[in-house]
CSV table of C-alpha atoms in Angstrom, one decimal:
chain,number,residue,atom,x,y,z
K,1022,MET,CA,0.0,0.0,0.0
K,1023,LEU,CA,2.7,2.5,1.0
K,1024,ALA,CA,4.7,1.7,-2.2
K,1025,ARG,CA,1.6,2.7,-4.3
K,1026,TYR,CA,1.6,6.3,-2.9
K,1027,ALA,CA,5.4,6.8,-2.8
K,1028,PRO,CA,6.7,9.5,-5.2
K,1029,ARG,CA,8.1,8.2,-8.4
K,1030,PRO,CA,11.8,9.0,-9.3
K,1031,SER,CA,10.7,10.8,-12.5
K,1032,CYS,CA,8.5,13.2,-10.4
K,1033,ILE,CA,11.4,13.9,-8.1
K,1034,LEU,CA,13.6,14.8,-11.0
K,1035,ARG,CA,11.0,17.0,-12.5
K,1036,ARG,CA,10.7,18.9,-9.3
K,1037,ALA,CA,14.4,19.3,-8.9
K,1038,ARG,CA,14.6,20.6,-12.5
K,1039,TYR,CA,11.8,23.0,-11.8
K,1040,GLN,CA,13.3,24.3,-8.6
K,1041,GLN,CA,16.9,24.7,-9.8
K,1042,PRO,CA,16.2,27.8,-12.0
K,1043,GLN,CA,14.5,29.5,-9.0
K,1044,LEU,CA,17.5,29.0,-6.8
K,1045,GLY,CA,19.8,30.2,-9.5
K,1046,PHE,CA,17.6,33.3,-10.1
K,1047,THR,CA,17.8,34.1,-6.4
K,1048,LEU,CA,21.6,33.7,-6.3
K,1049,ASN,CA,22.0,35.8,-9.5
K,1050,GLN,CA,19.8,38.5,-8.0
K,1051,SER,CA,21.8,38.7,-4.8
K,1052,ARG,CA,25.0,38.7,-6.8
K,1053,ARG,CA,23.7,41.6,-8.9
K,1054,THR,CA,22.8,43.5,-5.7
K,1055,LEU,CA,26.3,43.0,-4.3
K,1056,VAL,CA,27.9,44.0,-7.5
K,1057,SER,CA,25.9,47.2,-7.8
K,1058,LEU,CA,26.8,48.0,-4.1
K,1059,ASP,CA,30.5,47.3,-4.9
K,1060,VAL,CA,30.3,49.6,-7.9
K,1061,LEU,CA,28.8,52.4,-5.8
K,1062,LYS,CA,31.4,51.8,-3.1
K,1063,ASP,CA,34.3,52.1,-5.5
K,1064,GLY,CA,32.8,55.2,-7.1
K,1065,PHE,CA,32.4,56.9,-3.8
K,1066,LEU,CA,35.9,56.1,-2.7
K,1067,ASP,CA,37.3,57.3,-6.0
K,1068,LEU,CA,35.3,60.5,-5.7
K,1069,ALA,CA,36.7,61.2,-2.2
K,1070,ILE,CA,40.2,60.8,-3.6
K,1071,ALA,CA,39.6,62.9,-6.8
K,1072,LEU,CA,37.9,65.9,-5.1
K,1073,PRO,CA,40.3,68.8,-4.3
K,1074,ILE,CA,39.7,68.6,-0.6
K,1075,PRO,CA,42.3,70.3,1.6
K,1076,PRO,CA,44.7,67.8,3.3
K,1077,SER,CA,43.7,69.1,6.8
K,1078,TRP,CA,40.0,68.1,6.2
K,1079,PRO,CA,38.8,64.5,6.5
K,1080,ALA,CA,38.3,63.4,3.0
K,1081,TYR,CA,35.5,60.8,3.4
K,1082,SER,CA,33.5,62.8,5.9
K,1083,THR,CA,33.7,65.9,3.7
K,1084,THR,CA,32.6,63.8,0.7
K,1085,ILE,CA,29.6,62.4,2.7
K,1086,ILE,CA,28.5,65.9,3.5
K,1087,LEU,CA,28.9,67.2,-0.1
K,1088,CYS,CA,27.1,64.2,-1.6
K,1089,THR,CA,24.2,64.7,0.9
K,1090,VAL,CA,23.8,68.3,0.1
K,1091,LEU,CA,24.0,67.7,-3.7
K,1092,THR,CA,21.5,64.8,-3.6
K,1093,ARG,CA,19.0,66.9,-1.5
K,1094,LEU,CA,19.4,69.8,-3.9
K,1095,ALA,CA,18.9,67.6,-7.0
K,1096,PHE,CA,16.1,65.2,-5.8
K,1097,THR,CA,14.2,66.8,-2.9
K,1098,VAL,CA,14.2,70.6,-3.4
K,1099,PRO,CA,12.5,70.6,-6.8
K,1100,PHE,CA,9.7,68.4,-5.6
K,1101,SER,CA,9.3,70.6,-2.5
K,1102,VAL,CA,9.0,73.7,-4.6
K,1103,TRP,CA,6.5,71.9,-6.8
K,1104,SER,CA,4.5,71.0,-3.7
K,1105,LYS,CA,4.6,74.5,-2.4
K,1106,GLN,CA,3.3,75.9,-5.7
K,1107,ARG,CA,0.4,73.5,-5.7
K,1108,GLN,CA,-0.4,74.6,-2.1
K,1109,TRP,CA,-0.4,78.2,-3.1
K,1110,ARG,CA,-2.6,77.5,-6.1
K,1111,ALA,CA,-5.1,75.8,-3.8
K,1112,GLU,CA,-5.0,78.8,-1.3
K,1113,GLU,CA,-5.1,81.6,-3.9
K,1114,GLN,CA,-7.4,80.1,-6.6
K,1115,ALA,CA,-9.4,77.0,-5.6
K,1116,LEU,CA,-10.4,77.9,-2.0
K,1117,PRO,CA,-11.4,81.5,-2.7
K,1118,ARG,CA,-13.6,80.3,-5.6
K,1119,LEU,CA,-15.2,77.7,-3.4
K,1120,GLN,CA,-15.8,80.3,-0.7
K,1121,SER,CA,-17.5,82.6,-3.2
K,1122,GLU,CA,-19.7,79.8,-4.5
K,1123,GLY,CA,-20.8,78.9,-0.9
K,1124,PRO,CA,-24.1,81.0,-0.9
K,1125,VAL,CA,-25.0,79.7,-4.4
K,1126,ILE,CA,-24.6,76.1,-3.2
K,1127,ALA,CA,-26.6,76.8,-0.1
K,1128,LYS,CA,-29.4,78.3,-2.2
K,1129,ARG,CA,-29.4,75.4,-4.6
K,1130,VAL,CA,-29.6,72.9,-1.7
K,1131,LEU,CA,-32.5,74.8,-0.3
K,1132,GLU,CA,-34.3,74.9,-3.6
K,1133,ASP,CA,-33.8,71.1,-4.0
K,1134,MET,CA,-35.3,70.6,-0.5
K,1135,GLN,CA,-38.3,72.8,-1.4
K,1136,ARG,CA,-38.7,70.9,-4.7
K,1137,GLU,CA,-38.7,67.6,-2.8
K,1138,LYS,CA,-41.2,69.1,-0.3
K,1139,ALA,CA,-39.1,68.0,2.7
K,1140,ARG,CA,-41.0,68.1,5.9
K,1141,GLY,CA,-40.1,68.1,9.6
K,1142,THR,CA,-39.4,70.4,12.4
K,1143,LYS,CA,-37.1,73.4,12.1
K,1144,GLU,CA,-34.2,71.7,13.7
K,1145,GLU,CA,-34.6,68.6,11.5
K,1146,LEU,CA,-34.7,70.7,8.3
K,1147,GLN,CA,-31.7,72.6,9.4
K,1148,THR,CA,-29.8,69.4,10.1
K,1149,VAL,CA,-30.7,68.0,6.7
K,1150,HIS,CA,-29.7,71.3,5.0
K,1151,ARG,CA,-26.4,71.3,6.8
K,1152,THR,CA,-25.6,67.7,5.9
K,1153,ARG,CA,-26.5,68.2,2.2
K,1154,MET,CA,-24.5,71.5,2.2
K,1155,LYS,CA,-21.4,69.7,3.5
K,1156,GLU,CA,-21.7,67.0,0.9
K,1157,ALA,CA,-22.2,69.5,-1.9
K,1158,ILE,CA,-19.2,71.7,-0.8
K,1159,ALA,CA,-17.0,68.6,-0.5
K,1160,ALA,CA,-17.9,67.5,-4.0
K,1161,ARG,CA,-17.3,71.0,-5.4
K,1162,GLN,CA,-14.0,71.2,-3.6
K,1163,LYS,CA,-12.9,68.0,-5.1
K,1164,GLU,CA,-13.8,69.3,-8.6
K,1165,LEU,CA,-11.9,72.5,-8.0
K,1166,PHE,CA,-8.8,70.7,-6.8
K,1167,ALA,CA,-8.9,68.5,-9.9
K,1168,GLU,CA,-9.4,71.6,-12.1
K,1169,TYR,CA,-6.5,73.5,-10.6
K,1170,HIS,CA,-4.3,70.4,-10.2
K,1171,CYS,CA,-3.8,70.9,-6.4
K,1172,ASN,CA,-5.0,67.8,-4.7
K,1173,PRO,CA,-3.8,68.1,-1.1
K,1174,LEU,CA,-3.1,64.3,-0.7
K,1175,THR,CA,-0.7,64.4,-3.8
K,1176,THR,CA,0.8,67.6,-2.6
K,1177,MET,CA,1.7,66.2,0.8
K,1178,ALA,CA,2.7,62.7,-0.3
K,1179,VAL,CA,5.0,63.4,-3.3
K,1180,PRO,CA,7.9,65.1,-1.4
K,1181,PRO,CA,8.5,62.4,1.3
K,1182,LEU,CA,8.0,59.6,-1.3
K,1183,THR,CA,10.7,61.1,-3.5
K,1184,GLN,CA,13.0,61.6,-0.6
K,1185,LEU,CA,12.6,58.1,0.9
K,1186,PRO,CA,14.4,56.1,-1.9
K,1187,VAL,CA,17.4,58.5,-1.9
K,1188,PHE,CA,17.6,58.4,1.9
K,1189,VAL,CA,17.4,54.6,2.1
K,1190,GLY,CA,19.7,54.0,-0.8
K,1191,CYS,CA,22.5,56.3,0.6
K,1192,SER,CA,22.2,54.7,4.0
K,1193,VAL,CA,22.5,51.2,2.6
K,1194,VAL,CA,25.6,52.2,0.5
K,1195,LEU,CA,27.3,53.9,3.4
K,1196,ALA,CA,26.6,50.9,5.6
K,1197,HIS,CA,28.1,48.6,3.0
K,1198,ILE,CA,31.2,50.8,2.7
K,1199,SER,CA,31.6,50.7,6.5
K,1200,GLN,CA,32.1,46.9,6.4
K,1201,HIS,CA,35.6,45.6,6.9
K,1202,PRO,CA,38.0,46.0,5.2
K,1203,THR,CA,37.4,49.7,4.5
K,1204,PRO,CA,39.4,52.9,4.6
K,1205,PHE,CA,36.6,54.4,6.8
K,1206,ASP,CA,38.4,52.7,9.7
K,1207,SER,CA,41.3,55.1,9.5
K,1208,GLU,CA,39.3,58.4,9.7
K,1209,SER,CA,37.7,60.2,12.6
K,1210,PHE,CA,35.2,63.1,12.6
K,1211,LEU,CA,34.0,65.2,15.5
K,1212,THR,CA,33.0,62.8,18.2
K,1213,LEU,CA,33.3,59.8,15.9
K,1214,SER,CA,36.4,57.7,16.6
K,1215,THR,CA,36.0,56.1,13.2
K,1216,LEU,CA,33.4,56.2,10.5
K,1217,VAL,CA,32.9,52.4,11.0
K,1218,HIS,CA,31.9,52.3,14.7
K,1219,PRO,CA,28.9,54.0,16.3
K,1220,ASP,CA,29.4,57.3,18.1
K,1221,PRO,CA,30.8,56.4,21.6
K,1222,THR,CA,29.5,59.6,23.2
K,1223,ALA,CA,26.1,59.6,21.5
K,1224,THR,CA,26.5,63.3,20.7
K,1225,LEU,CA,25.6,63.1,17.0
K,1226,PRO,CA,22.5,60.8,17.6
K,1227,ILE,CA,21.2,63.3,20.3
K,1228,ALA,CA,21.9,66.2,17.9
K,1229,LEU,CA,19.9,64.2,15.2
K,1230,GLY,CA,17.0,63.9,17.6
K,1231,PHE,CA,17.0,67.6,18.5
K,1232,ILE,CA,17.3,68.6,14.8
K,1233,THR,CA,14.3,66.4,13.9
K,1234,LEU,CA,12.3,67.8,16.8
K,1235,ALA,CA,13.1,71.4,15.7
K,1236,ASN,CA,12.0,70.6,12.2
K,1237,VAL,CA,8.6,69.5,13.6
K,1238,GLU,CA,8.2,72.5,16.0
K,1239,SER,CA,9.5,75.2,13.7
K,1240,SER,CA,6.2,75.5,11.8
K,1241,ARG,CA,4.9,77.9,14.6
K,1242,TRP,CA,8.0,80.2,14.4
K,1243,PHE,CA,6.9,81.9,11.2
K,1244,MET,CA,3.1,82.3,11.8
K,1245,THR,CA,1.4,85.6,10.9
K,1246,ASP,CA,-1.0,87.3,13.2
K,1247,GLN,CA,-3.9,86.2,11.0
K,1248,GLN,CA,-2.9,82.6,11.3
K,1249,ARG,CA,-2.6,82.9,15.1
K,1250,GLU,CA,-6.1,84.4,15.3
K,1251,ARG,CA,-7.5,81.7,13.0
K,1252,GLU,CA,-5.9,79.1,15.2
K,1253,VAL,CA,-7.5,80.5,18.3
K,1254,LYS,CA,-10.9,80.6,16.6
K,1255,VAL,CA,-10.5,77.0,15.4
K,1256,GLN,CA,-9.5,75.9,18.9
K,1257,LYS,CA,-12.6,77.6,20.4
K,1258,TRP,CA,-14.8,75.9,17.8
K,1259,LYS,CA,-13.2,72.5,18.6
K,1260,GLU,CA,-13.8,73.1,22.3
K,1261,GLU,CA,-17.5,73.9,21.6
K,1262,ARG,CA,-17.9,70.7,19.6
K,1263,ILE,CA,-16.3,68.7,22.4
K,1264,ALA,CA,-18.6,70.3,25.0
K,1265,ARG,CA,-21.6,69.3,22.9
K,1266,GLY,CA,-20.3,65.7,23.0
K,1267,GLU,CA,-19.1,65.5,19.4
K,1268,ARG,CA,-15.9,63.7,18.5
K,1269,VAL,CA,-13.2,65.9,17.0
K,1270,VAL,CA,-10.3,64.3,15.1
K,1271,GLU,CA,-7.2,66.5,14.8
K,1272,PRO,CA,-4.9,65.0,12.1
K,1273,GLN,CA,-2.2,67.7,12.6
K,1274,LYS,CA,-1.8,66.9,16.3
K,1275,ILE,CA,-1.6,63.2,15.6
K,1276,ILE,CA,1.1,63.7,12.9
K,1277,LYS,CA,3.1,66.0,15.2
K,1278,SER,CA,2.9,63.5,18.1
K,1279,ALA,CA,4.0,60.7,15.7
K,1280,LEU,CA,6.9,62.9,14.5
K,1281,ARG,CA,8.0,63.6,18.1
K,1282,LEU,CA,8.2,59.9,18.7
K,1283,VAL,CA,10.2,59.5,15.5
K,1284,SER,CA,12.7,62.0,16.7
K,1285,VAL,CA,13.2,60.0,19.9
K,1286,GLY,CA,13.4,56.8,18.0
K,1287,ARG,CA,16.0,58.2,15.6
K,1288,ILE,CA,18.3,58.8,18.7
K,1289,LEU,CA,18.1,55.1,19.6
K,1290,ILE,CA,18.7,53.8,16.1
K,1291,ALA,CA,21.5,56.3,15.3
K,1292,SER,CA,23.4,55.2,18.4
K,1293,MET,CA,23.7,51.7,16.9
K,1294,VAL,CA,24.6,52.3,13.3
K,1295,PRO,CA,28.0,53.1,11.8
K,1296,GLY,CA,29.4,56.6,12.1
K,1297,SER,CA,29.2,57.3,8.4
K,1298,VAL,CA,25.5,56.6,8.4
K,1299,VAL,CA,25.0,58.9,11.4
K,1300,LEU,CA,26.9,61.6,9.7
K,1301,TYR,CA,24.7,61.3,6.6
K,1302,TRP,CA,21.6,61.4,8.7
K,1303,VAL,CA,22.7,64.5,10.7
K,1304,THR,CA,23.6,66.3,7.5
K,1305,SER,CA,20.4,65.4,5.8
K,1306,ALA,CA,18.3,66.5,8.8
K,1307,THR,CA,20.2,69.8,9.1
K,1308,PHE,CA,19.6,70.5,5.4
K,1309,GLY,CA,15.9,69.7,5.9
K,1310,LEU,CA,15.7,72.1,8.8
K,1311,VAL,CA,17.3,74.9,6.9
K,1312,GLN,CA,15.0,74.2,3.9
K,1313,THR,CA,12.0,74.3,6.2
K,1314,TRP,CA,13.1,77.7,7.6
K,1315,LEU,CA,13.6,79.1,4.1
K,1316,PHE,CA,10.2,77.9,2.9
K,1317,ASP,CA,8.4,79.1,6.0
K,1318,TYR,CA,10.1,82.6,5.6
K,1319,TRP,CA,9.1,82.5,1.9
K,1320,GLU,CA,5.5,81.7,2.9
K,1321,LEU,CA,5.5,84.5,5.5
K,1322,ARG,CA,6.7,87.1,3.0
K,1323,ARG,CA,4.1,86.0,0.5
K,1324,LYS,CA,1.2,86.2,3.0
K,1325,ARG,CA,2.4,89.7,4.1
K,1326,GLN,CA,2.5,90.8,0.5
K,1327,LEU,CA,-1.0,89.5,-0.1
K,1328,ALA,CA,-2.3,91.2,3.0
K,1329,ALA,CA,-0.7,94.5,1.9
K,1330,LEU,CA,-2.3,94.2,-1.5
K,1331,ALA,CA,-5.7,93.4,0.0
K,1332,SER,CA,-5.5,96.4,2.3
K,1333,ALA,CA,-4.4,98.6,-0.5
K,1334,SER,CA,-7.2,97.5,-2.8
K,1335,SER,CA,-9.9,98.1,-0.2
K,1336,PRO,CA,-10.8,101.8,0.7
K,1337,PRO,CA,-9.9,103.0,4.1
K,1338,SER,CA,-12.6,103.0,6.8
K,1339,ALA,CA,-12.4,106.8,7.2
K,1340,LEU,CA,-13.2,107.3,3.5
K,1341,ARG,CA,-16.1,104.9,3.8
K,1342,SER,CA,-17.6,106.7,6.8
K,1343,SER,CA,-17.2,110.1,5.1
K,1344,SER,CA,-18.7,108.8,1.9
K,1345,SER,CA,-21.6,107.4,3.8
K,1346,ALA,CA,-22.0,110.6,5.7
K,1347,VAL,CA,-22.1,112.6,2.5
K,1348,SER,CA,-24.5,110.3,0.7
K,1349,SER,CA,-27.0,110.1,3.6
K,1350,PRO,CA,-28.2,113.8,3.4
K,1351,VAL,CA,-28.5,113.5,-0.4
K,1352,VAL,CA,-30.7,110.4,0.1
K,1353,SER,CA,-32.8,112.2,2.7
K,1354,GLN,CA,-33.3,115.2,0.5
K,1355,ARG,CA,-34.4,113.0,-2.3
K,1356,ARG,CA,-36.9,111.3,-0.1
K,1357,LYS,CA,-38.3,114.7,1.1
K,1358,LYS,CA,-38.7,115.8,-2.5
């Protein structure tokens, strides 16, 4: 009986023939990965030797800093500028148009309810009107974002998604170069005894955590007075909703809390990786912080210019009061006549 169900030798040979190419493909793929990493390793080491770096400067550390700045300028800054332009297009074109169409949408929703002969108490009709109004505004907002090509999800997702492959790739290459034997073992930089071993004093990992945290918290440093007033109004509105028993979800606070935890986690991870990788992470985080400051200052100047143009285009209050004071006697005399 057992011999009947035993696998035949021909079936075993077929399986072996079928499985051998898969094993070979896996080995070839791993070899190609190692070869590509070795090519990048040799290219980086040759670049460090070929650059006209002063003899008193650490050649490999200086090359890491230069390559970090150049890759950020080439791959992340253009997408950040693209994202900022989409954000401005949404703020200056799509949202003002949506705000101007708000009364028209409310009137159309009310006419639809009258056409449907909706019945109920005053509070029920107001609730239905408010719900339909939100749905109509959300649909119109989606149409306007598509028309002006400024979808917020794409605007927020593209910059980190384009930065992530460069960040991971550079970290993997530097970690591969730090494996023995390597010339990184003969160079020190700041608190790093070598570029191969982790920072023994944990100074650079702690600096990395503080830089990441500063990048998270610096968004409030360049806020205008209008933004602060708007934030106070939004906070009061949220407190009123919470007092009524409604649930309020604040995505910005959730994201900030998660980024604060990431800044602490980066300290722990950076204290265990090679010094070359820590140096790359600190340089990249410092570049990101400076970029955030420049973009926030650019945004602050733009909003001040828009506020100045808005105040210049509108007539002053004194002129309005004088014009109304002059026009009121004329209107009264016409009425008397």
